Coordinates of N, CA and C in Angstrom, one line a residue:
Chain J
N245 N -62.8 19.8 -270.8 CA -64.0 19.6 -269.9 C -63.7 20.4 -268.6
A246 N -64.1 21.7 -268.6 CA -63.8 22.6 -267.5 C -64.5 22.1 -266.2
G247 N -63.9 22.3 -265.1 CA -64.6 22.0 -263.8 C -65.5 23.2 -263.5
V248 N -65.8 23.3 -262.2 CA -66.6 24.4 -261.7 C -65.8 25.7 -261.7
M249 N -66.4 26.7 -262.4 CA -65.6 27.9 -262.6 C -66.2 29.0 -261.7
Q250 N -65.4 29.6 -260.9 CA -65.8 30.7 -260.1 C -65.1 32.0 -260.4
N251 N -65.8 33.1 -260.4 CA -65.1 34.4 -260.6 C -65.9 35.5 -259.9
P252 N -65.1 36.5 -259.5 CA -63.7 36.6 -259.6 C -63.0 35.7 -258.5
R253 N -61.7 35.5 -258.7 CA -60.9 34.8 -257.7 C -60.8 35.6 -256.4
H254 N -60.6 36.9 -256.6 CA -60.4 37.8 -255.4 C -61.3 39.0 -255.7
L255 N -61.9 39.4 -254.6 CA -62.8 40.6 -254.7 C -62.7 41.4 -253.5
V256 N -62.4 42.7 -253.7 CA -62.3 43.6 -252.6 C -63.4 44.6 -252.7
R257 N -64.1 44.8 -251.6 CA -65.2 45.7 -251.5 C -65.1 46.6 -250.2
R258 N -65.5 47.8 -250.3 CA -65.6 48.6 -249.2 C -66.9 48.3 -248.4
R259 N -66.9 48.6 -247.1 CA -68.1 48.4 -246.4 C -69.3 49.1 -247.0
G260 N -70.4 48.5 -247.1 CA -71.6 49.1 -247.7 C -71.8 48.8 -249.1
Q261 N -70.8 48.4 -249.8 CA -70.9 48.1 -251.2 C -71.6 46.7 -251.4
E262 N -71.8 46.4 -252.7 CA -72.4 45.1 -253.0 C -71.3 44.2 -253.6
A263 N -71.5 42.9 -253.3 CA -70.5 41.9 -253.8 C -71.4 40.9 -254.6
R264 N -70.9 40.6 -255.8 CA -71.5 39.6 -256.7 C -70.5 38.5 -257.0
L265 N -70.8 37.3 -256.6 CA -69.9 36.2 -256.9 C -70.6 35.2 -257.9
R266 N -69.8 34.8 -258.9 CA -70.4 34.0 -259.9 C -69.9 32.6 -259.9
C267 N -70.7 31.6 -260.3 CA -70.3 30.2 -260.3 C -70.9 29.6 -261.5
S268 N -70.1 29.1 -262.4 CA -70.6 28.3 -263.6 C -70.3 26.8 -263.3
P269 N -71.4 26.1 -263.2 CA -71.3 24.6 -262.9 C -70.6 23.9 -264.0
M270 N -70.2 22.6 -263.7 CA -69.6 21.8 -264.7 C -70.7 21.5 -265.8
K271 N -70.2 21.2 -266.9 CA -71.1 21.0 -268.1 C -72.1 19.9 -267.7
G272 N -73.4 20.1 -267.9 CA -74.4 19.1 -267.7 C -74.9 19.0 -266.2
H273 N -74.3 19.8 -265.4 CA -74.7 19.9 -264.0 C -75.8 20.9 -263.8
S274 N -76.9 20.6 -263.1 CA -78.0 21.5 -262.9 C -78.2 21.8 -261.4
H275 N -77.3 21.3 -260.6 CA -77.4 21.5 -259.1 C -76.2 22.3 -258.7
V276 N -76.4 23.3 -257.9 CA -75.3 24.2 -257.4 C -75.4 24.3 -255.9
Y277 N -74.3 24.3 -255.3 CA -74.2 24.5 -253.8 C -73.2 25.6 -253.5
W278 N -73.5 26.5 -252.6 CA -72.6 27.5 -252.1 C -72.2 27.2 -250.6
Y279 N -70.9 27.3 -250.4 CA -70.4 27.2 -249.0 C -69.5 28.4 -248.7
R280 N -69.4 28.7 -247.4 CA -68.6 29.8 -247.0 C -67.6 29.3 -246.0
Q281 N -66.3 29.8 -246.1 CA -65.3 29.4 -245.1 C -64.8 30.7 -244.5
L282 N -65.1 31.0 -243.3 CA -64.6 32.1 -242.6 C -63.2 31.8 -242.1
P283 N -62.3 32.8 -241.9 CA -60.9 32.5 -241.5 C -60.9 31.6 -240.3
E284 N -60.0 30.6 -240.5 CA -59.7 29.6 -239.4 C -61.0 28.7 -239.0
E285 N -61.9 28.7 -239.9 CA -63.1 27.8 -239.7 C -63.3 26.8 -240.8
G286 N -64.2 25.9 -240.5 CA -64.6 24.9 -241.6 C -65.6 25.5 -242.5
L287 N -65.8 24.9 -243.7 CA -66.8 25.3 -244.6 C -68.2 25.1 -244.0
K288 N -69.0 26.1 -244.3 CA -70.4 26.0 -243.8 C -71.3 26.1 -245.1
F289 N -72.3 25.2 -245.1 CA -73.3 25.2 -246.2 C -74.1 26.5 -246.1
M290 N -74.4 27.1 -247.3 CA -75.2 28.3 -247.4 C -76.5 28.0 -248.1
V291 N -76.4 27.5 -249.4 CA -77.6 27.4 -250.2 C -77.4 26.3 -251.2
Y292 N -78.6 25.7 -251.6 CA -78.6 24.7 -252.6 C -79.6 25.1 -253.7
L293 N -79.2 25.2 -254.9 CA -80.1 25.6 -256.0 C -80.1 24.7 -257.1
Q294 N -81.3 24.6 -257.8 CA -81.4 24.0 -259.1 C -81.7 25.1 -260.0
K295 N -81.7 24.8 -261.3 CA -82.0 25.9 -262.3 C -83.4 26.5 -261.9
E296 N -83.3 27.8 -261.7 CA -84.5 28.7 -261.5 C -85.2 28.4 -260.1
N297 N -84.6 27.6 -259.3 CA -85.2 27.3 -258.0 C -84.2 27.2 -256.8
I298 N -84.6 27.8 -255.7 CA -83.8 27.7 -254.5 C -84.4 26.5 -253.7
I299 N -83.6 25.5 -253.5 CA -84.1 24.3 -252.9 C -84.0 24.3 -251.4
D300 N -82.8 24.8 -250.9 CA -82.6 24.9 -249.5 C -81.7 26.0 -249.2
E301 N -82.1 27.0 -248.4 CA -81.3 28.2 -248.1 C -81.1 28.3 -246.6
S302 N -81.1 27.2 -245.9 CA -81.1 27.2 -244.5 C -79.8 27.8 -243.9
G303 N -78.7 27.8 -244.7 CA -77.5 28.3 -244.2 C -77.2 29.8 -244.6
M304 N -78.2 30.4 -245.2 CA -78.0 31.8 -245.7 C -78.3 32.7 -244.5
P305 N -77.5 33.7 -244.3 CA -77.9 34.8 -243.3 C -79.2 35.4 -243.8
K306 N -80.0 35.8 -242.8 CA -81.4 36.2 -243.1 C -81.4 37.5 -243.9
E307 N -80.4 38.3 -243.7 CA -80.4 39.6 -244.4 C -79.2 39.8 -245.3
R308 N -79.4 40.5 -246.3 CA -78.3 41.0 -247.2 C -77.8 39.9 -248.2
F309 N -78.1 38.7 -247.9 CA -77.6 37.6 -248.8 C -78.7 37.1 -249.7
S310 N -78.4 36.8 -251.0 CA -79.3 36.2 -251.8 C -78.6 35.4 -252.9
A311 N -79.3 34.4 -253.4 CA -78.7 33.6 -254.5 C -79.7 33.3 -255.5
E312 N -79.1 33.1 -256.7 CA -80.0 32.7 -257.8 C -79.2 31.8 -258.8
F313 N -80.0 31.0 -259.5 CA -79.4 30.2 -260.6 C -80.4 30.2 -261.7
P314 N -80.2 31.2 -262.6 CA -81.1 31.4 -263.7 C -81.1 30.3 -264.7
K315 N -82.1 30.3 -265.6 CA -82.1 29.3 -266.7 C -80.9 29.3 -267.5
E316 N -80.4 30.5 -267.8 CA -79.2 30.7 -268.6 C -78.2 31.5 -267.7
G317 N -77.0 31.1 -267.9 CA -75.9 31.8 -267.1 C -75.5 31.2 -265.8
P318 N -74.6 31.8 -265.2 CA -74.0 31.2 -263.9 C -75.0 31.5 -262.7
S319 N -74.7 30.8 -261.7 CA -75.3 31.0 -260.4 C -74.6 32.3 -259.8
I320 N -75.4 33.1 -259.2 CA -74.9 34.3 -258.5 C -75.2 34.3 -257.0
L321 N -74.2 34.6 -256.3 CA -74.4 34.8 -254.8 C -74.2 36.3 -254.6
R322 N -75.2 37.0 -254.1 CA -75.1 38.4 -254.0 C -75.2 38.8 -252.5
I323 N -74.2 39.7 -252.2 CA -74.2 40.2 -250.8 C -74.3 41.7 -250.8
Q324 N -75.4 42.2 -250.3 CA -75.6 43.6 -250.3 C -75.0 44.2 -249.0
Q325 N -74.6 45.5 -249.1 CA -74.1 46.3 -248.0 C -73.1 45.5 -247.1
V326 N -72.1 45.0 -247.8 CA -71.1 44.2 -247.1 C -70.5 44.8 -245.9
V327 N -70.2 43.9 -244.9 CA -69.6 44.3 -243.7 C -68.3 43.5 -243.5
R328 N -67.4 43.9 -242.6 CA -66.1 43.2 -242.4 C -66.3 41.7 -242.2
G329 N -67.3 41.4 -241.4 CA -67.6 40.0 -241.1 C -67.9 39.1 -242.3
D330 N -68.2 39.7 -243.5 CA -68.5 38.9 -244.7 C -67.2 38.5 -245.4
S331 N -66.0 39.0 -244.9 CA -64.8 38.6 -245.5 C -64.6 37.1 -245.3
A332 N -64.4 36.4 -246.4 CA -64.3 34.9 -246.3 C -64.0 34.4 -247.7
A333 N -63.8 33.1 -247.7 CA -63.7 32.4 -249.0 C -65.1 31.8 -249.3
Y334 N -65.6 32.0 -250.5 CA -66.9 31.4 -250.9 C -66.7 30.4 -252.0
F335 N -67.1 29.2 -251.7 CA -66.9 28.1 -252.6 C -68.2 27.6 -253.2
C336 N -68.2 27.2 -254.4 CA -69.3 26.7 -255.1 C -69.0 25.3 -255.6
A337 N -70.0 24.4 -255.6 CA -69.9 23.1 -256.1 C -71.1 22.8 -257.0
S338 N -70.9 21.8 -257.8 CA -72.1 21.4 -258.7 C -72.2 19.9 -258.8
S339 N -73.4 19.4 -259.2 CA -73.6 18.0 -259.4 C -74.7 17.8 -260.4
T340 N -74.8 16.5 -260.8 CA -75.8 16.2 -261.8 C -77.2 16.1 -261.1
R341 N -77.1 15.7 -259.8 CA -78.4 15.5 -259.1 C -78.0 15.8 -257.6
G342 N -79.1 16.0 -256.9 CA -78.9 16.5 -255.5 C -78.5 15.4 -254.6
Q343 N -79.0 14.2 -254.8 CA -78.7 13.1 -253.9 C -77.6 12.2 -254.5
D344 N -76.4 12.5 -254.2 CA -75.2 11.7 -254.6 C -74.5 11.3 -253.4
N345 N -73.7 10.2 -253.6 CA -73.0 9.7 -252.4 C -71.5 9.8 -252.6
Y346 N -71.1 10.6 -253.5 CA -69.7 10.6 -253.8 C -68.9 11.9 -253.4
G347 N -69.6 12.7 -252.7 CA -68.9 14.0 -252.4 C -69.0 14.8 -253.7
Y348 N -68.7 16.1 -253.7 CA -68.7 16.8 -255.0 C -67.4 17.7 -255.1
T349 N -67.3 18.2 -256.3 CA -66.1 19.0 -256.7 C -66.4 20.5 -256.5
F350 N -65.5 21.1 -255.8 CA -65.6 22.5 -255.6 C -64.9 23.3 -256.7
G351 N -65.3 24.5 -256.9 CA -64.6 25.5 -257.7 C -63.5 26.1 -256.8
S352 N -62.6 26.9 -257.4 CA -61.4 27.4 -256.7 C -61.8 28.5 -255.8
G353 N -63.0 28.9 -255.8 CA -63.5 29.9 -254.7 C -63.3 31.3 -255.1
T354 N -64.0 32.2 -254.4 CA -63.8 33.6 -254.5 C -63.5 34.1 -253.1
R355 N -62.4 34.8 -253.0 CA -62.0 35.4 -251.7 C -62.4 36.8 -251.6
L356 N -63.4 37.0 -250.8 CA -63.9 38.4 -250.6 C -63.2 39.0 -249.4
T357 N -62.7 40.2 -249.6 CA -62.2 41.0 -248.6 C -62.9 42.3 -248.5
V358 N -63.5 42.6 -247.3 CA -64.2 43.8 -247.1 C -63.3 44.8 -246.3
V359 N -63.1 46.0 -246.8 CA -62.2 46.9 -246.2 C -63.0 48.1 -245.7
Chain P
R294 N -72.3 20.8 -228.6 CA -71.3 20.0 -229.2 C -71.3 20.2 -230.7
K295 N -70.1 20.3 -231.3 CA -70.0 20.5 -232.7 C -70.4 19.2 -233.5
E296 N -71.0 19.4 -234.7 CA -71.4 18.2 -235.4 C -70.2 17.3 -235.8
V297 N -69.1 18.0 -236.2 CA -67.9 17.2 -236.5 C -66.7 17.8 -235.8
E298 N -66.0 17.0 -235.1 CA -64.9 17.5 -234.3 C -63.6 16.8 -234.7
Q299 N -62.6 17.7 -234.9 CA -61.2 17.2 -235.2 C -60.2 17.9 -234.4
D300 N -59.1 17.2 -234.2 CA -58.0 17.8 -233.5 C -57.3 18.8 -234.6
P301 N -57.2 20.1 -234.3 CA -56.7 21.0 -235.3 C -55.2 20.8 -235.6
G302 N -54.4 20.1 -234.7 CA -53.0 19.9 -234.9 C -52.2 21.2 -234.6
P303 N -51.1 21.5 -235.3 CA -50.6 20.7 -236.4 C -49.9 19.4 -236.0
F304 N -49.9 18.4 -236.9 CA -49.1 17.2 -236.7 C -47.8 17.4 -237.5
N305 N -46.7 17.4 -236.8 CA -45.4 17.6 -237.5 C -44.8 16.2 -237.6
V306 N -44.6 15.7 -238.8 CA -44.0 14.3 -238.9 C -42.9 14.4 -240.0
P307 N -41.9 13.5 -239.9 CA -40.8 13.4 -240.9 C -41.3 12.6 -242.1
E308 N -40.7 12.8 -243.2 CA -41.0 12.0 -244.4 C -40.9 10.5 -244.1
G309 N -41.8 9.8 -244.6 CA -41.8 8.3 -244.4 C -42.6 7.9 -243.2
A310 N -43.0 8.8 -242.3 CA -43.7 8.4 -241.1 C -45.1 8.0 -241.5
T311 N -45.7 7.3 -240.5 CA -47.2 7.0 -240.6 C -47.9 7.9 -239.6
V312 N -49.0 8.5 -240.1 CA -49.7 9.4 -239.2 C -51.2 9.1 -239.3
A313 N -51.9 9.3 -238.2 CA -53.3 9.0 -238.2 C -54.1 10.2 -237.6
F314 N -55.2 10.5 -238.3 CA -56.1 11.5 -237.8 C -57.4 10.9 -237.4
N315 N -58.0 11.5 -236.4 CA -59.3 11.0 -236.0 C -60.4 12.1 -236.0
C316 N -61.6 11.7 -236.0 CA -62.7 12.7 -236.2 C -63.9 12.0 -235.5
T317 N -64.7 12.8 -234.8 CA -65.9 12.3 -234.2 C -67.1 13.1 -234.7
Y318 N -68.2 12.5 -234.9 CA -69.4 13.2 -235.3 C -70.6 12.9 -234.3
S319 N -71.5 13.9 -234.3 CA -72.5 13.8 -233.2 C -73.8 13.2 -233.7
N320 N -74.1 13.2 -235.0 CA -75.4 12.8 -235.5 C -75.3 11.3 -235.9
S321 N -75.9 10.4 -235.1 CA -75.8 9.0 -235.4 C -76.5 8.6 -236.7
A322 N -77.4 9.5 -237.2 CA -78.1 9.2 -238.4 C -77.3 9.4 -239.7
S323 N -76.2 10.0 -239.5 CA -75.4 10.3 -240.7 C -75.0 9.0 -241.5
Q324 N -75.0 9.1 -242.8 CA -74.8 7.9 -243.6 C -73.6 7.9 -244.5
S325 N -73.2 9.1 -244.9 CA -72.1 9.2 -245.8 C -71.0 10.0 -245.2
F326 N -69.7 9.6 -245.4 CA -68.6 10.2 -244.8 C -67.4 10.4 -245.8
F327 N -66.7 11.4 -245.6 CA -65.6 11.7 -246.5 C -64.4 12.3 -245.8
W328 N -63.3 12.1 -246.5 CA -62.1 13.0 -246.1 C -61.8 13.8 -247.3
Y329 N -61.6 15.1 -247.1 CA -61.2 16.1 -248.1 C -59.8 16.6 -247.7
R330 N -59.1 17.1 -248.6 CA -57.8 17.7 -248.4 C -57.9 19.1 -248.9
Q331 N -57.4 20.1 -248.1 CA -57.4 21.5 -248.5 C -56.0 22.0 -248.3
D332 N -55.4 22.5 -249.4 CA -54.1 23.2 -249.4 C -54.4 24.6 -249.1
C333 N -53.3 25.3 -248.6 CA -53.5 26.7 -248.1 C -54.1 27.6 -249.2
R334 N -55.2 28.2 -248.9 CA -55.9 29.2 -249.7 C -56.4 28.5 -251.0
K335 N -56.6 27.2 -251.0 CA -57.2 26.6 -252.1 C -58.6 25.9 -251.8
E336 N -59.2 25.4 -252.8 CA -60.5 24.7 -252.5 C -60.3 23.3 -251.9
P337 N -61.2 22.8 -251.1 CA -61.1 21.5 -250.6 C -61.3 20.5 -251.8
K338 N -60.5 19.4 -251.8 CA -60.6 18.4 -252.8 C -60.9 17.0 -252.1
L339 N -61.8 16.3 -252.7 CA -62.2 15.0 -252.2 C -61.0 14.1 -252.2
L340 N -60.7 13.5 -251.1 CA -59.6 12.6 -251.0 C -60.1 11.2 -251.1
M341 N -61.1 10.9 -250.3 CA -61.8 9.6 -250.4 C -63.1 9.5 -249.6
S342 N -63.9 8.7 -250.0 CA -65.1 8.4 -249.2 C -64.8 7.4 -248.1
V343 N -65.6 7.3 -247.1 CA -65.3 6.4 -246.0 C -66.5 5.4 -245.9
Y344 N -66.2 4.1 -245.9 CA -67.2 3.1 -245.9 C -67.1 2.3 -244.6
S345 N -68.2 1.7 -244.2 CA -68.2 0.9 -243.0 C -67.2 -0.2 -242.9
S346 N -66.9 -0.7 -244.1 CA -65.9 -1.8 -244.1 C -64.5 -1.3 -244.1
G347 N -64.3 0.0 -244.2 CA -63.0 0.5 -244.3 C -62.5 0.5 -245.8
N348 N -61.7 1.4 -246.2 CA -61.3 1.4 -247.5 C -59.9 2.0 -247.6
E349 N -59.2 1.6 -248.7 CA -57.8 1.9 -248.8 C -57.6 2.5 -250.2
D350 N -56.8 3.5 -250.3 CA -56.4 4.0 -251.7 C -54.9 4.4 -251.6
G351 N -54.1 3.5 -252.1 CA -52.7 3.7 -252.0 C -52.2 3.8 -250.6
R352 N -51.6 4.9 -250.3 CA -51.0 5.1 -248.9 C -52.1 5.5 -247.9
F353 N -53.3 5.7 -248.3 CA -54.3 6.3 -247.5 C -55.4 5.2 -247.1
T354 N -55.7 5.1 -245.8 CA -56.7 4.2 -245.4 C -57.7 4.9 -244.5
A355 N -59.0 4.7 -244.8 CA -60.0 5.4 -244.0 C -60.9 4.3 -243.3
Q356 N -61.3 4.6 -242.1 CA -62.1 3.7 -241.3 C -63.2 4.4 -240.7
L357 N -64.3 3.7 -240.5 CA -65.5 4.2 -239.9 C -66.0 3.3 -238.8
N358 N -66.2 3.9 -237.6 CA -66.8 3.1 -236.5 C -68.1 3.7 -236.1
R359 N -69.2 3.1 -236.6 CA -70.5 3.7 -236.4 C -70.9 3.7 -234.9
A360 N -70.5 2.7 -234.2 CA -70.9 2.6 -232.8 C -70.3 3.7 -232.0
S361 N -69.1 4.0 -232.3 CA -68.4 5.1 -231.6 C -68.5 6.5 -232.3
Q362 N -69.1 6.5 -233.5 CA -69.3 7.7 -234.3 C -67.9 8.3 -234.5
Y363 N -67.1 7.6 -235.1 CA -65.7 7.9 -235.1 C -65.2 7.5 -236.5
I364 N -64.4 8.5 -237.1 CA -63.8 8.2 -238.4 C -62.3 8.5 -238.3
S365 N -61.5 7.7 -239.1 CA -60.1 7.9 -239.0 C -59.5 7.9 -240.4
L366 N -58.4 8.5 -240.5 CA -57.6 8.5 -241.8 C -56.1 8.2 -241.4
L367 N -55.6 7.2 -242.1 CA -54.2 6.8 -241.8 C -53.4 7.1 -243.1
I368 N -52.3 7.7 -242.9 CA -51.4 8.0 -244.1 C -50.1 7.3 -243.8
R369 N -49.7 6.4 -244.7 CA -48.5 5.7 -244.6 C -47.4 6.3 -245.4
D370 N -46.1 6.2 -245.1 CA -45.0 6.6 -245.9 C -45.3 8.1 -246.3
S371 N -45.4 9.0 -245.4 CA -45.7 10.4 -245.6 C -44.8 11.0 -246.6
K372 N -45.3 11.8 -247.5 CA -44.5 12.6 -248.5 C -44.6 14.1 -248.1
L373 N -43.7 14.8 -248.6 CA -43.7 16.3 -248.4 C -45.0 16.8 -248.9
S374 N -45.4 16.3 -250.1 CA -46.6 16.8 -250.7 C -47.9 16.5 -250.0
D375 N -47.8 15.7 -248.9 CA -49.0 15.4 -248.1 C -49.3 16.5 -247.2
S376 N -48.4 17.5 -247.0 CA -48.6 18.6 -246.1 C -49.9 19.4 -246.6
A377 N -50.8 19.5 -245.7 CA -52.1 20.1 -246.1 C -53.0 20.0 -244.8
T378 N -54.2 20.5 -245.0 CA -55.2 20.4 -243.9 C -56.2 19.3 -244.4
Y379 N -56.5 18.4 -243.5 CA -57.4 17.3 -243.8 C -58.7 17.5 -243.1
L380 N -59.7 17.5 -243.9 CA -61.1 17.9 -243.4 C -61.9 16.6 -243.3
C381 N -62.5 16.4 -242.2 CA -63.4 15.3 -242.0 C -64.8 15.8 -242.3
V382 N -65.6 15.1 -243.1 CA -66.8 15.6 -243.7 C -67.9 14.6 -243.6
I383 N -69.1 15.0 -243.1 CA -70.2 14.0 -243.1 C -71.3 14.6 -243.9
E384 N -72.2 13.8 -244.3 CA -73.4 14.2 -245.0 C -74.5 14.4 -243.9
A385 N -75.1 15.6 -243.9 CA -76.2 15.8 -242.9 C -77.4 14.9 -243.3
P386 N -77.9 14.1 -242.3 CA -79.0 13.2 -242.7 C -80.3 13.9 -242.9
N387 N -81.2 13.2 -243.6 CA -82.6 13.6 -243.8 C -82.8 15.0 -244.3
T388 N -81.9 15.4 -245.3 CA -82.1 16.7 -245.9 C -82.7 16.6 -247.3
G389 N -82.6 15.4 -247.9 CA -83.1 15.2 -249.2 C -82.0 15.5 -250.3
F390 N -80.9 16.0 -249.9 CA -79.8 16.2 -250.8 C -78.5 16.1 -250.1
Q391 N -77.4 16.2 -250.8 CA -76.1 16.0 -250.2 C -75.6 17.3 -249.6
K392 N -76.0 17.5 -248.3 CA -75.6 18.7 -247.6 C -74.4 18.3 -246.7
L393 N -73.3 18.8 -247.0 CA -72.0 18.4 -246.3 C -71.8 19.3 -245.1
V394 N -71.3 18.6 -244.0 CA -70.9 19.3 -242.8 C -69.4 19.0 -242.6
F395 N -68.7 20.1 -242.5 CA -67.2 20.0 -242.5 C -66.7 20.2 -241.1
G396 N -65.7 19.4 -240.7 CA -64.9 19.7 -239.6 C -64.0 20.9 -239.9
T397 N -63.3 21.4 -238.9 CA -62.4 22.6 -239.1 C -61.1 22.1 -239.6
G398 N -60.8 20.8 -239.6 CA -59.6 20.3 -240.3 C -58.5 20.0 -239.3
T399 N -57.6 19.1 -239.7 CA -56.4 18.8 -239.0 C -55.2 19.1 -239.9
R400 N -54.3 19.9 -239.4 CA -53.2 20.4 -240.3 C -52.0 19.4 -240.1
L401 N -51.5 19.0 -241.3 CA -50.3 18.1 -241.3 C -49.2 18.8 -242.0
L402 N -48.0 18.7 -241.3 CA -46.8 19.2 -241.9 C -45.8 18.1 -241.9
V403 N -45.4 17.8 -243.2 CA -44.4 16.7 -243.4 C -43.0 17.4 -243.7
S404 N -42.0 17.0 -242.9 CA -40.7 17.7 -243.1 C -39.7 16.7 -243.6
P405 N -38.7 17.2 -244.3 CA -37.6 16.4 -244.9 C -36.8 15.7 -243.8

């Protein structure tokens, strides 16, 4: 019973390239959340998705960032034209429903380094 | 003012010591509270939820003071393996889903 799976674990991109981060939720989970942790900072909410729907993207930067959770396949966080400031750990979590009171389980994250 | 504030530490304690971390939050409408643990370069892991009545899980005790908007975590009989960063987390109110707001964490170092 695999947990939340994220890949790649580490990703290096040059400035201006695109980064694609993937998140496969736990089996049976249809709600996905993305968080970002900049160096020496706390995790910050980015986006909440259900299958084929973006529910809340209030934490997403206005430009270059997008997320999707298609009917089939993993959730994708896409960063276009990366800049050094995008270097961070990106964590994904999933749940069976959006309103839970138990906290949720994170994947092991993708560490993006922009050079 | 930050939504969740924690002393970054580090707290350096010997094995067997008792250590307490505190956290304050700014939004009085928050309803759910958690402590997470994060090891270096790893994902945060849920340590325990925090209830108004206080709750205990083995060597760990969490308390919530709604009037003062204050959350605490007490670790008794510290082990070397307790060395980590402890994240105070609240659920942002009135969002319709569990949107978590994280503190920057308190670092604990337990030495032999």
